[in-house]
Amino acid sequence: MKLAAIAAGVLTAAVLSISGSHHAYAQSQTEQNNNKSQTKPPVMVTVAEGDNLSSIATAHNSTYVRIFDANDKISDPNLIYPGDSLRVPDPSEQLPDRQLPADAAPADTAPAQPSAPAAASQPAISHPAIVQSAPVSGCGDNSYANFIYMHESGCRTTAMSPNGCYGIGQACPASKIAYCGADYACQNAFFTAYSAKYGGWAGAYAFWVAHGWW
């Protein structure tokens, strides 16, 4: 009888030990799961040709401002390049506000579709890049080309983007105009030929204004 009581006590202790171990294991698993949820990997997006912060934000239920705030390497929300890797912040993440450039257009609104260049019998449209006809230093005397060159490179023939585009009109890859070096006339001839893809400089300008690239 006494032996039976001892055996029962040992069995009860074993059951309690197993139960306690199971509870401790379950608690440990819960803590691990919580830690994993708190350290989930960031969402990274590779910029494709034609992307802008607004379209990327819409695709990931975010805003262009939050993506701009989360990526210090972006200096202007309207200037991102194909191949760039951007982090999309978690909706619960607290981000410090970054100062937007004073002249940056709102990146969360689609650019207005430009009017077609006016015919000779019609009044000239009012966009300053079109009516401006005086030569601009480093950009030549074509107003449409001026606009594109200024926005692509600041009219610098040696401009190189982070993703390897080069020259006044930013040829990608740079090897396409390696034979030109920093020569303006050579680069201008290359990009003038390239503008034929859009039917000429006027078409290239209209496409650039609508998409922010060409």
PDB file of C-alpha atoms in Angstrom:
ATOM      1  CA  MET A   1       0.000   0.000   0.000  1.00  0.00           C
ATOM      2  CA  LYS A   2       2.785   2.368   0.911  1.00  0.00           C
ATOM      3  CA  LEU A   3       4.619   1.390  -2.258  1.00  0.00           C
ATOM      4  CA  ALA A   4       1.522   2.183  -4.299  1.00  0.00           C
ATOM      5  CA  ALA A   5       1.301   5.635  -2.708  1.00  0.00           C
ATOM      6  CA  ILE A   6       4.945   6.343  -3.513  1.00  0.00           C
ATOM      7  CA  ALA A   7       4.409   5.245  -7.121  1.00  0.00           C
ATOM      8  CA  ALA A   8       1.363   7.485  -7.414  1.00  0.00           C
ATOM      9  CA  GLY A   9       3.352  10.433  -6.066  1.00  0.00           C
ATOM     10  CA  VAL A  10       6.153   9.852  -8.575  1.00  0.00           C
ATOM     11  CA  LEU A  11       3.619   9.612 -11.416  1.00  0.00           C
ATOM     12  CA  THR A  12       1.942  12.851 -10.335  1.00  0.00           C
ATOM     13  CA  ALA A  13       5.313  14.655 -10.176  1.00  0.00           C
ATOM     14  CA  ALA A  14       6.192  13.388 -13.646  1.00  0.00           C
ATOM     15  CA  VAL A  15       2.872  14.621 -15.060  1.00  0.00           C
ATOM     16  CA  LEU A  16       3.350  18.056 -13.462  1.00  0.00           C
ATOM     17  CA  SER A  17       6.906  18.218 -14.779  1.00  0.00           C
ATOM     18  CA  ILE A  18       5.804  17.390 -18.310  1.00  0.00           C
ATOM     19  CA  SER A  19       2.917  19.870 -18.096  1.00  0.00           C
ATOM     20  CA  GLY A  20       5.253  22.586 -16.830  1.00  0.00           C
ATOM     21  CA  SER A  21       7.779  21.877 -19.586  1.00  0.00           C
ATOM     22  CA  HIS A  22       5.043  22.020 -22.232  1.00  0.00           C
ATOM     23  CA  HIS A  23       3.797  25.353 -20.879  1.00  0.00           C
ATOM     24  CA  ALA A  24       7.334  26.779 -20.857  1.00  0.00           C
ATOM     25  CA  TYR A  25       7.896  25.556 -24.443  1.00  0.00           C
ATOM     26  CA  ALA A  26       4.606  27.073 -25.622  1.00  0.00           C
ATOM     27  CA  GLN A  27       5.503  30.387 -23.958  1.00  0.00           C
ATOM     28  CA  SER A  28       8.954  30.307 -25.575  1.00  0.00           C
ATOM     29  CA  GLN A  29       7.406  29.685 -29.006  1.00  0.00           C
ATOM     30  CA  THR A  30       5.005  32.596 -28.518  1.00  0.00           C
ATOM     31  CA  GLU A  31       7.883  34.917 -27.623  1.00  0.00           C
ATOM     32  CA  GLN A  32       9.838  33.751 -30.672  1.00  0.00           C
ATOM     33  CA  ASN A  33       6.851  34.365 -32.941  1.00  0.00           C
ATOM     34  CA  ASN A  34       6.389  37.844 -31.474  1.00  0.00           C
ATOM     35  CA  ASN A  35      10.076  38.605 -32.027  1.00  0.00           C
ATOM     36  CA  LYS A  36       9.819  37.413 -35.627  1.00  0.00           C
ATOM     37  CA  SER A  37       6.815  39.646 -36.268  1.00  0.00           C
ATOM     38  CA  GLN A  38       8.727  42.603 -34.837  1.00  0.00           C
ATOM     39  CA  THR A  39      11.808  41.953 -36.987  1.00  0.00           C
ATOM     40  CA  LYS A  40      10.191  41.054 -40.302  1.00  0.00           C
ATOM     41  CA  PRO A  41      12.379  41.946 -43.291  1.00  0.00           C
ATOM     42  CA  PRO A  42      11.794  45.317 -45.005  1.00  0.00           C
ATOM     43  CA  VAL A  43       9.840  45.518 -48.261  1.00  0.00           C
ATOM     44  CA  MET A  44      12.297  46.471 -51.019  1.00  0.00           C
ATOM     45  CA  VAL A  45      11.286  47.618 -54.505  1.00  0.00           C
ATOM     46  CA  THR A  46      13.501  47.912 -57.579  1.00  0.00           C
ATOM     47  CA  VAL A  47      12.583  50.936 -59.702  1.00  0.00           C
ATOM     48  CA  ALA A  48      11.527  49.997 -63.240  1.00  0.00           C
ATOM     49  CA  GLU A  49      11.559  52.279 -66.270  1.00  0.00           C
ATOM     50  CA  GLY A  50       8.547  54.589 -66.094  1.00  0.00           C
ATOM     51  CA  ASP A  51       8.069  54.215 -62.322  1.00  0.00           C
ATOM     52  CA  ASN A  52       7.662  57.202 -60.018  1.00  0.00           C
ATOM     53  CA  LEU A  53       7.217  57.456 -56.259  1.00  0.00           C
ATOM     54  CA  SER A  54       3.486  57.926 -56.626  1.00  0.00           C
ATOM     55  CA  SER A  55       2.955  54.732 -58.641  1.00  0.00           C
ATOM     56  CA  ILE A  56       5.216  52.733 -56.302  1.00  0.00           C
ATOM     57  CA  ALA A  57       3.376  54.080 -53.248  1.00  0.00           C
ATOM     58  CA  THR A  58      -0.038  53.241 -54.737  1.00  0.00           C
ATOM     59  CA  ALA A  59       1.089  49.682 -55.496  1.00  0.00           C
ATOM     60  CA  HIS A  60       2.147  49.180 -51.866  1.00  0.00           C
ATOM     61  CA  ASN A  61      -0.678  51.043 -50.086  1.00  0.00           C
ATOM     62  CA  SER A  62       1.658  53.826 -49.001  1.00  0.00           C
ATOM     63  CA  THR A  63       2.301  57.461 -49.956  1.00  0.00           C
ATOM     64  CA  TYR A  64       5.110  59.045 -51.926  1.00  0.00           C
ATOM     65  CA  VAL A  65       5.990  61.185 -48.885  1.00  0.00           C
ATOM     66  CA  ARG A  66       6.511  58.125 -46.635  1.00  0.00           C
ATOM     67  CA  ILE A  67       8.697  56.425 -49.246  1.00  0.00           C
ATOM     68  CA  PHE A  68      10.656  59.671 -49.688  1.00  0.00           C
ATOM     69  CA  ASP A  69      11.095  59.940 -45.885  1.00  0.00           C
ATOM     70  CA  ALA A  70      12.230  56.293 -45.661  1.00  0.00           C
ATOM     71  CA  ASN A  71      14.945  56.615 -48.339  1.00  0.00           C
ATOM     72  CA  ASP A  72      17.618  59.209 -47.541  1.00  0.00           C
ATOM     73  CA  LYS A  73      19.350  58.623 -50.876  1.00  0.00           C
ATOM     74  CA  ILE A  74      16.423  60.286 -52.707  1.00  0.00           C
ATOM     75  CA  SER A  75      17.165  64.004 -52.822  1.00  0.00           C
ATOM     76  CA  ASP A  76      14.205  64.902 -55.066  1.00  0.00           C
ATOM     77  CA  PRO A  77      10.959  62.857 -55.065  1.00  0.00           C
ATOM     78  CA  ASN A  78      10.647  63.419 -58.812  1.00  0.00           C
ATOM     79  CA  LEU A  79      14.103  62.027 -59.589  1.00  0.00           C
ATOM     80  CA  ILE A  80      14.406  58.257 -59.224  1.00  0.00           C
ATOM     81  CA  TYR A  81      16.164  56.001 -61.686  1.00  0.00           C
ATOM     82  CA  PRO A  82      15.543  52.509 -63.086  1.00  0.00           C
ATOM     83  CA  GLY A  83      17.532  49.995 -61.067  1.00  0.00           C
ATOM     84  CA  ASP A  84      17.371  51.967 -57.809  1.00  0.00           C
ATOM     85  CA  SER A  85      16.383  49.913 -54.752  1.00  0.00           C
ATOM     86  CA  LEU A  86      13.851  51.623 -52.478  1.00  0.00           C
ATOM     87  CA  ARG A  87      12.488  50.600 -49.089  1.00  0.00           C
ATOM     88  CA  VAL A  88       8.729  50.721 -48.560  1.00  0.00           C
ATOM     89  CA  PRO A  89       8.162  51.532 -44.863  1.00  0.00           C
ATOM     90  CA  ASP A  90       5.803  49.466 -42.723  1.00  0.00           C
ATOM     91  CA  PRO A  91       2.452  51.256 -42.140  1.00  0.00           C
ATOM     92  CA  SER A  92       3.140  51.335 -38.377  1.00  0.00           C
ATOM     93  CA  GLU A  93       6.665  52.740 -38.740  1.00  0.00           C
ATOM     94  CA  GLN A  94       7.317  56.223 -37.377  1.00  0.00           C
ATOM     95  CA  LEU A  95       9.456  58.206 -39.833  1.00  0.00           C
ATOM     96  CA  PRO A  96      11.172  61.583 -39.392  1.00  0.00           C
ATOM     97  CA  ASP A  97       9.883  64.244 -41.760  1.00  0.00           C
ATOM     98  CA  ARG A  98      12.343  65.180 -44.508  1.00  0.00           C
ATOM     99  CA  GLN A  99      12.323  68.569 -46.165  1.00  0.00           C
ATOM    100  CA  LEU A 100      11.030  68.378 -49.730  1.00  0.00           C
ATOM    101  CA  PRO A 101      12.883  70.500 -52.332  1.00  0.00           C
ATOM    102  CA  ALA A 102      11.231  73.894 -52.671  1.00  0.00           C
ATOM    103  CA  ASP A 103      10.814  73.517 -56.440  1.00  0.00           C
ATOM    104  CA  ALA A 104       9.658  69.893 -56.438  1.00  0.00           C
ATOM    105  CA  ALA A 105       6.254  69.356 -58.001  1.00  0.00           C
ATOM    106  CA  PRO A 106       3.878  67.173 -55.950  1.00  0.00           C
ATOM    107  CA  ALA A 107       4.923  63.622 -56.749  1.00  0.00           C
ATOM    108  CA  ASP A 108       1.562  62.129 -55.814  1.00  0.00           C
ATOM    109  CA  THR A 109      -0.263  63.751 -58.716  1.00  0.00           C
ATOM    110  CA  ALA A 110       0.063  62.645 -62.313  1.00  0.00           C
ATOM    111  CA  PRO A 111       1.639  65.282 -64.572  1.00  0.00           C
ATOM    112  CA  ALA A 112      -0.764  66.993 -66.909  1.00  0.00           C
ATOM    113  CA  GLN A 113      -0.762  65.804 -70.487  1.00  0.00           C
ATOM    114  CA  PRO A 114       0.936  68.544 -72.530  1.00  0.00           C
ATOM    115  CA  SER A 115      -0.750  70.080 -75.525  1.00  0.00           C
ATOM    116  CA  ALA A 116       0.639  69.254 -78.923  1.00  0.00           C
ATOM    117  CA  PRO A 117       2.979  71.944 -80.321  1.00  0.00           C
ATOM    118  CA  ALA A 118       0.936  74.698 -81.963  1.00  0.00           C
ATOM    119  CA  ALA A 119       0.635  74.864 -85.721  1.00  0.00           C
ATOM    120  CA  ALA A 120       1.968  77.920 -87.537  1.00  0.00           C
ATOM    121  CA  SER A 121      -1.535  79.427 -87.809  1.00  0.00           C
ATOM    122  CA  GLN A 122      -2.202  79.038 -84.075  1.00  0.00           C
ATOM    123  CA  PRO A 123      -0.800  81.082 -81.165  1.00  0.00           C
ATOM    124  CA  ALA A 124       2.216  79.553 -79.427  1.00  0.00           C
ATOM    125  CA  ILE A 125       1.411  77.607 -76.279  1.00  0.00           C
ATOM    126  CA  SER A 126       2.533  79.203 -73.066  1.00  0.00           C
ATOM    127  CA  HIS A 127       4.989  76.678 -71.604  1.00  0.00           C
ATOM    128  CA  PRO A 128       8.210  78.633 -71.027  1.00  0.00           C
ATOM    129  CA  ALA A 129      10.400  75.813 -72.325  1.00  0.00           C
ATOM    130  CA  ILE A 130       8.616  76.006 -75.684  1.00  0.00           C
ATOM    131  CA  VAL A 131       8.320  79.733 -76.234  1.00  0.00           C
ATOM    132  CA  GLN A 132      11.886  80.294 -75.039  1.00  0.00           C
ATOM    133  CA  SER A 133      13.959  80.630 -78.197  1.00  0.00           C
ATOM    134  CA  ALA A 134      17.221  82.260 -77.101  1.00  0.00           C
ATOM    135  CA  PRO A 135      20.168  79.835 -76.760  1.00  0.00           C
ATOM    136  CA  VAL A 136      20.776  78.496 -73.256  1.00  0.00           C
ATOM    137  CA  SER A 137      24.409  78.034 -72.290  1.00  0.00           C
ATOM    138  CA  GLY A 138      25.424  74.399 -72.672  1.00  0.00           C
ATOM    139  CA  CYS A 139      22.052  73.346 -74.077  1.00  0.00           C
ATOM    140  CA  GLY A 140      21.975  74.700 -77.637  1.00  0.00           C
ATOM    141  CA  ASP A 141      19.123  76.665 -79.189  1.00  0.00           C
ATOM    142  CA  ASN A 142      16.359  74.044 -79.478  1.00  0.00           C
ATOM    143  CA  SER A 143      13.752  74.815 -76.810  1.00  0.00           C
ATOM    144  CA  TYR A 144      12.451  71.253 -76.601  1.00  0.00           C
ATOM    145  CA  ALA A 145      15.976  69.839 -76.296  1.00  0.00           C
ATOM    146  CA  ASN A 146      16.808  72.585 -73.795  1.00  0.00           C
ATOM    147  CA  PHE A 147      14.009  71.429 -71.513  1.00  0.00           C
ATOM    148  CA  ILE A 148      15.040  67.771 -71.630  1.00  0.00           C
ATOM    149  CA  TYR A 149      18.768  68.455 -71.282  1.00  0.00           C
ATOM    150  CA  MET A 150      18.198  70.785 -68.333  1.00  0.00           C
ATOM    151  CA  HIS A 151      16.009  68.276 -66.477  1.00  0.00           C
ATOM    152  CA  GLU A 152      18.150  65.238 -67.313  1.00  0.00           C
ATOM    153  CA  SER A 153      21.596  66.626 -66.571  1.00  0.00           C
ATOM    154  CA  GLY A 154      21.478  70.341 -65.852  1.00  0.00           C
ATOM    155  CA  CYS A 155      23.000  70.707 -69.351  1.00  0.00           C
ATOM    156  CA  ARG A 156      26.246  69.046 -68.255  1.00  0.00           C
ATOM    157  CA  THR A 157      27.878  66.819 -70.867  1.00  0.00           C
ATOM    158  CA  THR A 158      29.764  64.946 -68.132  1.00  0.00           C
ATOM    159  CA  ALA A 159      26.703  64.195 -65.957  1.00  0.00           C
ATOM    160  CA  MET A 160      26.626  60.577 -64.717  1.00  0.00           C
ATOM    161  CA  SER A 161      23.566  59.183 -62.901  1.00  0.00           C
ATOM    162  CA  PRO A 162      23.768  56.565 -60.113  1.00  0.00           C
ATOM    163  CA  ASN A 163      22.487  53.891 -62.495  1.00  0.00           C
ATOM    164  CA  GLY A 164      25.154  54.576 -65.145  1.00  0.00           C
ATOM    165  CA  CYS A 165      23.429  56.957 -67.584  1.00  0.00           C
ATOM    166  CA  TYR A 166      25.674  59.613 -69.107  1.00  0.00           C
ATOM    167  CA  GLY A 167      25.680  62.942 -70.902  1.00  0.00           C
ATOM    168  CA  ILE A 168      23.346  65.877 -71.461  1.00  0.00           C
ATOM    169  CA  GLY A 169      20.424  63.608 -72.322  1.00  0.00           C
ATOM    170  CA  GLN A 170      21.468  60.684 -70.089  1.00  0.00           C
ATOM    171  CA  ALA A 171      22.153  57.749 -72.429  1.00  0.00           C
ATOM    172  CA  CYS A 172      21.803  54.356 -70.731  1.00  0.00           C
ATOM    173  CA  PRO A 173      24.186  52.655 -70.587  1.00  0.00           C
ATOM    174  CA  ALA A 174      26.939  55.247 -70.844  1.00  0.00           C
ATOM    175  CA  SER A 175      28.787  53.074 -73.368  1.00  0.00           C
ATOM    176  CA  LYS A 176      26.271  54.158 -76.024  1.00  0.00           C
ATOM    177  CA  ILE A 177      27.973  57.547 -76.297  1.00  0.00           C
ATOM    178  CA  ALA A 178      31.432  56.676 -75.026  1.00  0.00           C
ATOM    179  CA  TYR A 179      32.807  57.755 -78.405  1.00  0.00           C
ATOM    180  CA  CYS A 180      31.568  61.317 -77.770  1.00  0.00           C
ATOM    181  CA  GLY A 181      33.346  61.883 -74.480  1.00  0.00           C
ATOM    182  CA  ALA A 182      32.253  65.283 -73.137  1.00  0.00           C
ATOM    183  CA  ASP A 183      31.846  66.840 -76.600  1.00  0.00           C
ATOM    184  CA  TYR A 184      28.526  68.717 -76.768  1.00  0.00           C
ATOM    185  CA  ALA A 185      28.123  68.626 -80.555  1.00  0.00           C
ATOM    186  CA  CYS A 186      28.647  64.863 -80.681  1.00  0.00           C
ATOM    187  CA  GLN A 187      26.245  64.198 -77.804  1.00  0.00           C
ATOM    188  CA  ASN A 188      23.653  66.572 -79.222  1.00  0.00           C
ATOM    189  CA  ALA A 189      23.788  64.753 -82.577  1.00  0.00           C
ATOM    190  CA  PHE A 190      23.290  61.421 -80.770  1.00  0.00           C
ATOM    191  CA  PHE A 191      20.283  62.611 -78.766  1.00  0.00           C
ATOM    192  CA  THR A 192      18.787  64.425 -81.771  1.00  0.00           C
ATOM    193  CA  ALA A 193      18.852  61.113 -83.631  1.00  0.00           C
ATOM    194  CA  TYR A 194      17.363  59.406 -80.556  1.00  0.00           C
ATOM    195  CA  SER A 195      14.494  61.937 -80.438  1.00  0.00           C
ATOM    196  CA  ALA A 196      13.309  60.511 -83.773  1.00  0.00           C
ATOM    197  CA  LYS A 197      11.923  57.641 -81.678  1.00  0.00           C
ATOM    198  CA  TYR A 198       9.229  60.127 -80.607  1.00  0.00           C
ATOM    199  CA  GLY A 199       8.864  61.794 -83.990  1.00  0.00           C
ATOM    200  CA  GLY A 200      11.392  64.528 -83.202  1.00  0.00           C
ATOM    201  CA  TRP A 201      12.200  66.865 -80.324  1.00  0.00           C
ATOM    202  CA  ALA A 202       8.613  68.113 -79.925  1.00  0.00           C
ATOM    203  CA  GLY A 203       7.347  64.580 -79.420  1.00  0.00           C
ATOM    204  CA  ALA A 204      10.250  63.760 -77.098  1.00  0.00           C
ATOM    205  CA  TYR A 205       9.400  66.829 -75.005  1.00  0.00           C
ATOM    206  CA  ALA A 206       5.704  65.871 -74.783  1.00  0.00           C
ATOM    207  CA  PHE A 207       6.624  62.345 -73.696  1.00  0.00           C
ATOM    208  CA  TRP A 208       9.094  63.621 -71.076  1.00  0.00           C
ATOM    209  CA  VAL A 209       6.568  66.010 -69.531  1.00  0.00           C
ATOM    210  CA  ALA A 210       3.974  63.226 -69.361  1.00  0.00           C
ATOM    211  CA  HIS A 211       6.293  60.575 -67.899  1.00  0.00           C
ATOM    212  CA  GLY A 212       9.314  62.309 -66.338  1.00  0.00           C
ATOM    213  CA  TRP A 213      11.762  60.349 -68.521  1.00  0.00           C
ATOM    214  CA  TRP A 214      12.324  59.645 -72.207  1.00  0.00           C
TER     215      TRP A 214
END
